[in-house]
CSV table of C-alpha atoms in Angstrom, one decimal:
chain,number,residue,atom,x,y,z
A,1094,MET,CA,22.9,12.0,-21.7
A,1095,GLU,CA,21.5,8.5,-22.4
A,1096,PHE,CA,18.3,7.5,-20.6
A,1097,HIS,CA,17.8,3.8,-20.0
A,1098,LEU,CA,14.3,3.2,-21.5
A,1099,ASN,CA,13.1,-0.1,-23.0
A,1100,ARG,CA,9.7,0.9,-24.4
A,1101,GLN,CA,7.8,3.8,-25.8
A,1102,LEU,CA,4.6,5.3,-24.4
A,1103,ARG,CA,1.3,5.9,-26.0
A,1104,PHE,CA,-1.6,8.2,-24.9
A,1105,HIS,CA,-4.8,6.2,-25.4
A,1106,LEU,CA,-7.9,8.3,-25.7
A,1107,ALA,CA,-10.3,5.5,-26.5
A,1108,PRO,CA,-9.6,2.8,-23.9
A,1109,GLU,CA,-11.5,-0.5,-23.8
A,1110,HIS,CA,-13.3,0.3,-20.5
A,1111,LYS,CA,-14.3,3.9,-21.3
A,1112,SER,CA,-17.1,3.8,-18.8
A,1113,LEU,CA,-14.5,3.4,-16.0
A,1114,TYR,CA,-11.9,5.9,-17.3
A,1115,ARG,CA,-11.7,8.4,-20.2
A,1116,TRP,CA,-8.0,7.9,-21.1
A,1117,ALA,CA,-5.0,5.8,-20.3
A,1118,ILE,CA,-1.3,5.5,-21.0
A,1119,ASN,CA,0.2,2.3,-22.5
A,1120,GLU,CA,3.7,1.0,-22.9
A,1121,ILE,CA,4.4,-0.3,-26.4
A,1122,TYR,CA,7.2,-2.1,-28.2
A,1123,GLU,CA,8.6,-0.6,-31.4
A,1124,GLN,CA,6.3,-2.8,-33.5
A,1125,GLY,CA,3.3,-1.2,-31.7
A,1126,GLN,CA,2.5,-4.2,-29.5
A,1127,VAL,CA,0.9,-3.1,-26.2
A,1128,VAL,CA,2.6,-4.3,-23.0
A,1129,GLY,CA,0.5,-4.9,-19.9
A,1130,HIS,CA,-2.7,-3.1,-19.1
A,1131,ASP,CA,-4.0,0.5,-19.3
A,1132,GLN,CA,-2.4,2.8,-16.7
A,1133,ILE,CA,-4.5,5.6,-15.2
A,1134,PRO,CA,-3.7,8.1,-12.5
A,1135,TRP,CA,-3.6,6.6,-9.0
A,1136,GLY,CA,-4.9,8.8,-6.2
A,1137,TRP,CA,-5.1,6.6,-3.1
A,1138,ASN,CA,-2.6,6.9,-0.3
A,1139,LEU,CA,0.7,5.0,-0.6
A,1140,TYR,CA,3.1,4.6,2.4
A,1141,PHE,CA,6.8,4.5,2.9
A,1142,THR,CA,9.0,3.6,5.9
A,1143,ALA,CA,12.3,5.3,6.8
A,1144,ARG,CA,15.2,3.0,6.8
A,1145,GLU,CA,17.8,5.8,7.5
A,1146,LEU,CA,17.3,9.1,9.2
A,1147,LEU,CA,19.6,12.1,9.1
A,1148,LEU,CA,19.5,15.7,10.4
A,1149,ALA,CA,21.7,17.8,8.2
A,1150,ASP,CA,22.9,21.4,8.8
A,1151,GLN,CA,24.4,23.3,5.9
A,1152,LEU,CA,26.1,26.6,6.0
A,1153,GLY,CA,27.3,28.5,2.9
A,1154,VAL,CA,29.6,31.6,3.1
A,1155,ILE,CA,30.2,33.6,-0.1
A,1156,SER,CA,32.6,36.5,0.2
A,1157,ALA,CA,32.2,39.7,-1.9
A,1158,THR,CA,35.0,39.4,-4.4
A,1159,GLU,CA,36.1,39.9,-8.0
A,1160,PHE,CA,37.8,37.2,-9.9
A,1161,GLU,CA,40.3,38.3,-12.6
A,1162,GLY,CA,38.3,41.4,-13.2
A,1163,ARG,CA,35.5,39.4,-14.8
A,1164,VAL,CA,33.4,37.7,-12.2
A,1165,GLN,CA,31.8,39.7,-9.4
A,1166,GLN,CA,29.8,38.2,-6.6
A,1167,PRO,CA,28.1,39.8,-3.6
A,1168,ALA,CA,28.6,38.6,-0.1
A,1169,GLU,CA,26.0,36.1,1.0
A,1170,ILE,CA,25.5,33.7,3.9
A,1171,THR,CA,23.0,30.8,3.6
A,1172,GLN,CA,21.8,28.3,6.1
A,1173,GLN,CA,19.7,25.2,5.5
A,1174,ARG,CA,18.5,22.5,7.8
A,1175,THR,CA,17.1,19.3,6.4
A,1176,ILE,CA,15.7,16.1,7.9
A,1177,ARG,CA,16.6,13.5,5.3
A,1178,ALA,CA,15.0,10.0,5.3
A,1179,LYS,CA,15.9,7.2,3.0
A,1180,LEU,CA,12.6,5.3,2.3
A,1181,ARG,CA,11.5,1.9,1.4
A,1182,PRO,CA,8.0,1.3,0.0
A,1183,GLY,CA,5.3,0.1,2.4
A,1184,ALA,CA,4.4,0.5,6.0
A,1185,PRO,CA,5.6,-1.9,8.8
A,1186,ARG,CA,2.2,-3.5,8.9
A,1187,ASP,CA,2.6,-4.6,5.2
A,1188,ASP,CA,5.9,-6.5,5.7
A,1189,ASP,CA,4.1,-9.9,6.1
A,1190,ASN,CA,1.3,-9.2,3.7
A,1191,TRP,CA,2.4,-9.5,0.1
A,1192,GLN,CA,-1.0,-8.3,-1.2
A,1193,ARG,CA,-0.4,-4.9,0.4
A,1194,GLN,CA,3.2,-4.5,-0.9
A,1195,THR,CA,3.6,-2.1,-3.8
A,1196,THR,CA,6.3,-2.2,-6.4
A,1197,TYR,CA,7.3,1.0,-8.3
A,1198,ARG,CA,8.7,1.2,-11.8
A,1199,MET,CA,9.4,4.1,-14.2
A,1200,PHE,CA,7.2,4.1,-17.3
A,1201,GLY,CA,9.1,2.5,-20.1
A,1202,THR,CA,11.1,0.1,-17.9
A,1203,ASP,CA,10.8,-3.1,-15.9
A,1204,ARG,CA,13.3,-2.0,-13.3
A,1205,VAL,CA,12.1,-1.9,-9.7
A,1206,ILE,CA,12.8,1.5,-8.1
A,1207,SER,CA,14.7,1.2,-4.9
A,1208,ASP,CA,15.9,4.8,-4.4
A,1209,PHE,CA,13.3,6.8,-2.5
A,1210,GLN,CA,14.0,9.8,-0.4
A,1211,LEU,CA,12.1,12.3,1.8
A,1212,ASP,CA,13.5,15.8,2.6
A,1213,VAL,CA,11.7,17.7,5.3
A,1214,ARG,CA,12.6,21.4,5.3
A,1215,PRO,CA,11.4,24.5,7.2
A,1216,LEU,CA,9.5,27.3,5.5
A,1217,LYS,CA,10.9,30.8,5.8
A,1218,SER,CA,7.9,32.0,7.9
A,1219,GLU,CA,5.2,30.6,10.1
A,1220,ASP,CA,2.7,32.3,7.8
A,1221,ASP,CA,3.8,30.3,4.7
A,1222,VAL,CA,1.6,27.4,3.6
A,1223,GLU,CA,2.9,23.8,4.3
A,1224,HIS,CA,3.0,21.7,1.2
A,1225,CYS,CA,4.6,18.7,-0.4
A,1226,ARG,CA,6.0,18.0,-3.9
A,1227,ALA,CA,7.6,15.0,-5.7
A,1228,TRP,CA,10.4,14.8,-8.2
A,1229,GLY,CA,12.1,11.9,-10.0
A,1230,THR,CA,14.2,10.8,-12.9
A,1231,VAL,CA,14.7,7.8,-15.1
A,1232,SER,CA,18.1,6.2,-14.9
A,1233,TYR,CA,20.6,7.7,-17.2
A,1234,THR,CA,24.4,7.6,-18.0
A,1235,SER,CA,26.3,10.8,-18.5
A,1236,GLU,CA,29.8,12.0,-18.9
A,1237,ASN,CA,31.2,14.1,-16.1
A,1238,ASP,CA,34.8,15.3,-16.3
A,1239,PHE,CA,35.7,12.5,-18.8
A,1240,ARG,CA,34.1,9.9,-16.5
A,1241,GLN,CA,30.9,7.9,-17.3
A,1242,GLU,CA,28.5,8.1,-14.4
A,1243,THR,CA,25.1,6.4,-14.0
A,1244,GLN,CA,22.2,7.7,-12.0
A,1245,GLU,CA,19.7,5.1,-10.9
A,1246,ASP,CA,15.9,5.5,-11.1
A,1247,CYS,CA,14.8,7.6,-8.2
A,1248,VAL,CA,11.8,9.4,-6.6
A,1249,GLN,CA,12.2,12.2,-4.0
A,1250,PHE,CA,9.6,13.9,-1.9
A,1251,TYR,CA,10.0,17.4,-0.5
A,1252,LEU,CA,7.9,18.2,2.6
A,1253,MET,CA,7.9,21.9,3.6
A,1254,VAL,CA,6.7,22.6,7.2
A,1255,LYS,CA,6.4,25.5,9.5
A,1256,PRO,CA,9.7,26.4,11.4
A,1257,THR,CA,8.2,25.4,14.8
A,1258,THR,CA,7.1,22.1,13.4
A,1259,PHE,CA,10.5,21.4,11.9
A,1260,GLU,CA,12.2,22.2,15.2
A,1261,HIS,CA,9.9,19.9,17.0
A,1262,TYR,CA,10.8,17.1,14.6
A,1263,ALA,CA,14.5,17.9,14.8
A,1264,GLN,CA,14.3,17.7,18.6
A,1265,ARG,CA,12.7,14.3,18.4
A,1266,ILE,CA,15.5,13.1,16.2
A,1267,THR,CA,18.4,14.5,18.3
A,1268,SER,CA,16.9,13.1,21.5
A,1269,SER,CA,16.7,9.6,19.9
A,1270,ASN,CA,12.9,9.8,20.3
A,1271,ALA,CA,12.0,8.9,16.7
A,1272,HIS,CA,12.1,5.1,16.5
A,1273,GLU,CA,9.7,4.7,13.6
A,1274,VAL,CA,9.1,7.2,10.8
A,1275,ILE,CA,6.4,6.6,8.2
A,1276,PHE,CA,5.5,8.8,5.3
A,1277,GLY,CA,2.2,8.7,3.5
A,1278,ALA,CA,1.5,10.3,0.1
A,1279,GLY,CA,-1.8,10.5,-1.7
A,1280,LEU,CA,-3.1,12.2,-4.9
A,1281,VAL,CA,0.5,12.2,-6.3
A,1282,THR,CA,0.5,13.5,-9.8
A,1283,GLY,CA,2.6,11.2,-12.0
A,1284,PHE,CA,1.7,8.0,-10.1
A,1285,TYR,CA,-0.2,5.5,-12.3
A,1286,SER,CA,-1.7,2.1,-11.9
A,1287,GLU,CA,-4.3,-0.2,-13.4
A,1288,TRP,CA,-8.0,0.5,-12.7
A,1289,SER,CA,-9.1,-1.3,-9.5
A,1290,PRO,CA,-12.1,-1.1,-7.1
A,1291,SER,CA,-9.6,-1.5,-4.3
A,1292,ILE,CA,-7.8,1.3,-2.5
A,1293,SER,CA,-4.5,-0.5,-2.6
A,1294,THR,CA,-2.3,-1.5,-5.5
A,1295,ARG,CA,0.7,-3.8,-6.0
A,1296,SER,CA,2.2,-2.0,-9.0
A,1297,VAL,CA,2.8,1.7,-9.7
A,1298,LYS,CA,4.2,3.3,-12.8
A,1299,VAL,CA,5.9,6.7,-12.5
A,1300,LEU,CA,5.8,9.5,-15.1
A,1301,THR,CA,8.5,12.1,-14.4
A,1302,SER,CA,8.3,15.8,-15.1
A,1303,GLY,CA,11.2,15.7,-17.6
A,1304,ASP,CA,11.0,15.0,-21.3
A,1305,GLU,CA,12.8,11.7,-21.2
A,1306,GLN,CA,9.5,9.8,-21.2
A,1307,LYS,CA,8.1,11.1,-24.5
A,1308,LEU,CA,4.4,11.1,-25.0
A,1309,GLU,CA,2.6,12.4,-28.1
A,1310,LEU,CA,-0.4,14.4,-27.2
A,1311,SER,CA,-3.0,16.3,-29.2
A,1312,GLU,CA,-2.6,20.1,-29.0
A,1313,GLY,CA,-4.0,21.4,-25.7
A,1314,LEU,CA,-3.9,18.1,-23.9
A,1315,THR,CA,-1.7,17.4,-20.8
A,1316,VAL,CA,-1.3,14.4,-18.5
A,1317,PRO,CA,-0.3,14.4,-14.8
A,1318,ARG,CA,3.5,14.2,-14.3
A,1319,LEU,CA,5.5,14.1,-11.0
A,1320,GLY,CA,5.0,17.3,-9.1
A,1321,SER,CA,2.3,18.1,-6.6
A,1322,VAL,CA,1.3,15.8,-3.7
A,1323,GLY,CA,-2.3,16.4,-2.7
A,1324,GLU,CA,-2.0,14.6,0.7
A,1325,ALA,CA,1.1,14.1,2.8
A,1326,ARG,CA,1.2,12.5,6.2
A,1327,LEU,CA,4.3,12.1,8.4
A,1328,TYR,CA,4.2,9.8,11.4
A,1329,ILE,CA,7.1,10.0,13.9
A,1330,ASN,CA,6.5,7.2,16.5
A,1331,SER,CA,8.3,6.3,19.7
A,1332,VAL,CA,8.5,2.7,20.7
A,1333,THR,CA,9.0,2.0,24.4
A,1334,THR,CA,9.4,-1.2,26.3
A,1335,PRO,CA,7.6,-1.3,29.7
A,1336,GLN,CA,9.9,-1.7,32.7
A,1337,ILE,CA,9.3,-4.9,34.7
A,1338,THR,CA,9.8,-4.5,38.4
A,1339,SER,CA,11.2,-7.2,40.7
A,1340,GLN,CA,7.8,-7.6,42.3
A,1341,GLN,CA,6.1,-8.1,38.9
A,1342,ARG,CA,8.8,-10.6,37.9
A,1343,ALA,CA,8.3,-12.5,41.1
A,1344,ARG,CA,4.5,-12.5,40.7
A,1345,ASP,CA,4.9,-13.8,37.1
A,1346,MET,CA,7.0,-16.7,38.5
A,1347,VAL,CA,4.4,-17.5,41.1
A,1348,LEU,CA,1.7,-17.7,38.5
A,1349,GLU,CA,3.9,-19.9,36.3
A,1350,ASP,CA,4.8,-22.4,39.1
A,1351,GLU,CA,1.4,-22.5,40.6
A,1352,LYS,CA,-0.9,-22.9,37.6
A,1353,PRO,CA,-2.8,-26.0,38.9
A,1354,ALA,CA,-3.4,-24.3,42.2
A,1355,LEU,CA,-3.9,-20.8,40.9
A,1356,ILE,CA,-7.2,-20.0,42.5
A,1357,THR,CA,-6.3,-21.4,46.0
A,1358,ALA,CA,-2.8,-19.9,46.0
A,1359,ARG,CA,-3.9,-16.4,45.0
A,1360,PRO,CA,-5.0,-15.3,48.5
A,1361,ALA,CA,-1.8,-16.6,50.0
A,1362,VAL,CA,0.3,-14.8,47.4
A,1363,ALA,CA,-1.6,-11.5,48.0
A,1364,GLU,CA,-1.1,-11.9,51.7
A,1365,THR,CA,2.6,-12.6,51.3
A,1366,PHE,CA,3.0,-9.4,49.2
A,1367,ALA,CA,1.0,-7.4,51.7
A,1368,SER,CA,3.3,-8.6,54.6
A,1369,GLY,CA,6.3,-7.0,52.8
A,1370,ILE,CA,8.4,-10.2,52.2
A,1371,ASP,CA,11.3,-9.6,49.8
A,1372,PRO,CA,10.5,-11.0,46.3
A,1373,ASP,CA,13.8,-12.9,46.1
A,1374,THR,CA,13.0,-14.6,49.4
A,1375,LEU,CA,9.6,-15.4,48.1
A,1376,LYS,CA,11.1,-16.9,45.0
A,1377,LEU,CA,13.4,-19.1,47.2
A,1378,LEU,CA,10.5,-20.4,49.3
A,1379,LEU,CA,8.5,-21.2,46.3
A,1380,SER,CA,11.4,-23.1,44.8
A,1381,LEU,CA,11.9,-25.1,48.0
A,1382,LYS,CA,8.2,-25.9,47.9
A,1383,SER,CA,8.4,-27.2,44.4
A,1384,SER,CA,11.5,-29.3,45.2
A,1385,ALA,CA,9.7,-30.8,48.2
A,1386,ARG,CA,6.8,-31.9,46.1
A,1387,TRP,CA,9.2,-33.5,43.6
A,1388,ILE,CA,11.1,-35.4,46.4
A,1389,ILE,CA,7.8,-36.7,47.9
A,1390,GLY,CA,6.7,-37.9,44.4
A,1391,LEU,CA,10.0,-39.8,43.9
A,1392,LEU,CA,9.7,-41.5,47.4
A,1393,VAL,CA,6.1,-42.6,46.6
A,1394,ALA,CA,7.3,-44.1,43.3
A,1395,LEU,CA,10.2,-46.0,45.0
A,1396,LEU,CA,7.8,-47.3,47.7
A,1397,ALA,CA,5.4,-48.5,45.0
A,1398,ALA,CA,8.2,-50.3,43.1
A,1399,THR,CA,9.4,-52.0,46.3
A,1400,LEU,CA,5.9,-53.3,47.2
A,1401,LEU,CA,5.5,-54.7,43.6
A,1402,LYS,CA,8.7,-56.6,43.9
A,1403,ARG,CA,7.4,-58.4,47.0
């Protein structure tokens, strides 16, 4: 298996700004030249928006059997339900604000990560504790059945919720009542960025839990790698468009046509609605009124032109 890494990593125990942070991770070239700035754990919340949503049901049936007298397996039936969301970085409010848009890259690379996924799964019992974890891998190429296959950089979140909560989410999806899904993650071990007084960052480096991103550490020292998620927030929003009635539509047309005479016309409009006249009839009357004004104006202009010629 060949991992696609461009640079090595260095654990830096004596950073330049030691009053702000005790240690950092640097990317370095083979000659030892440092690339970029010190990277330290990032704990503030980061948000992702679902671009695809899937409710998957999986059933596994294993029969008790013996294969050629060598392999024995017991009977087993497994069921698994998963809400799977393909994510893109950022919340909808960040789309038009480049300063709030965050780019993710694996440590040791310049590639922008585009493969983010969230799996929401039910716990076995209502008594189990809800939690969230993160996993990821650096892009690699491997041989599978005499074929070369490449896995892209990816980050995946697993959110485990109580069974009743999961069924509520599933019902929202099956009833097409989940128009906007946003996932927030904070205190994610393995997410790094530059030191900043701000609570937002435009660049995140990811350190996976595997051994592909090698980091030499003194005995007894460890650094945070992808794993636990300290804070997880899931927003499932419904977006509705208010229904406009025929009377509201007619009222809007009245206000648009009668802007110069809005104050004087309002009692008449209110009285007309109170009398129960059909809105379409009202629309026709108002249209005739506007046409009459236009014709009168044209006649006045023709009369003035005739008098000037004399």
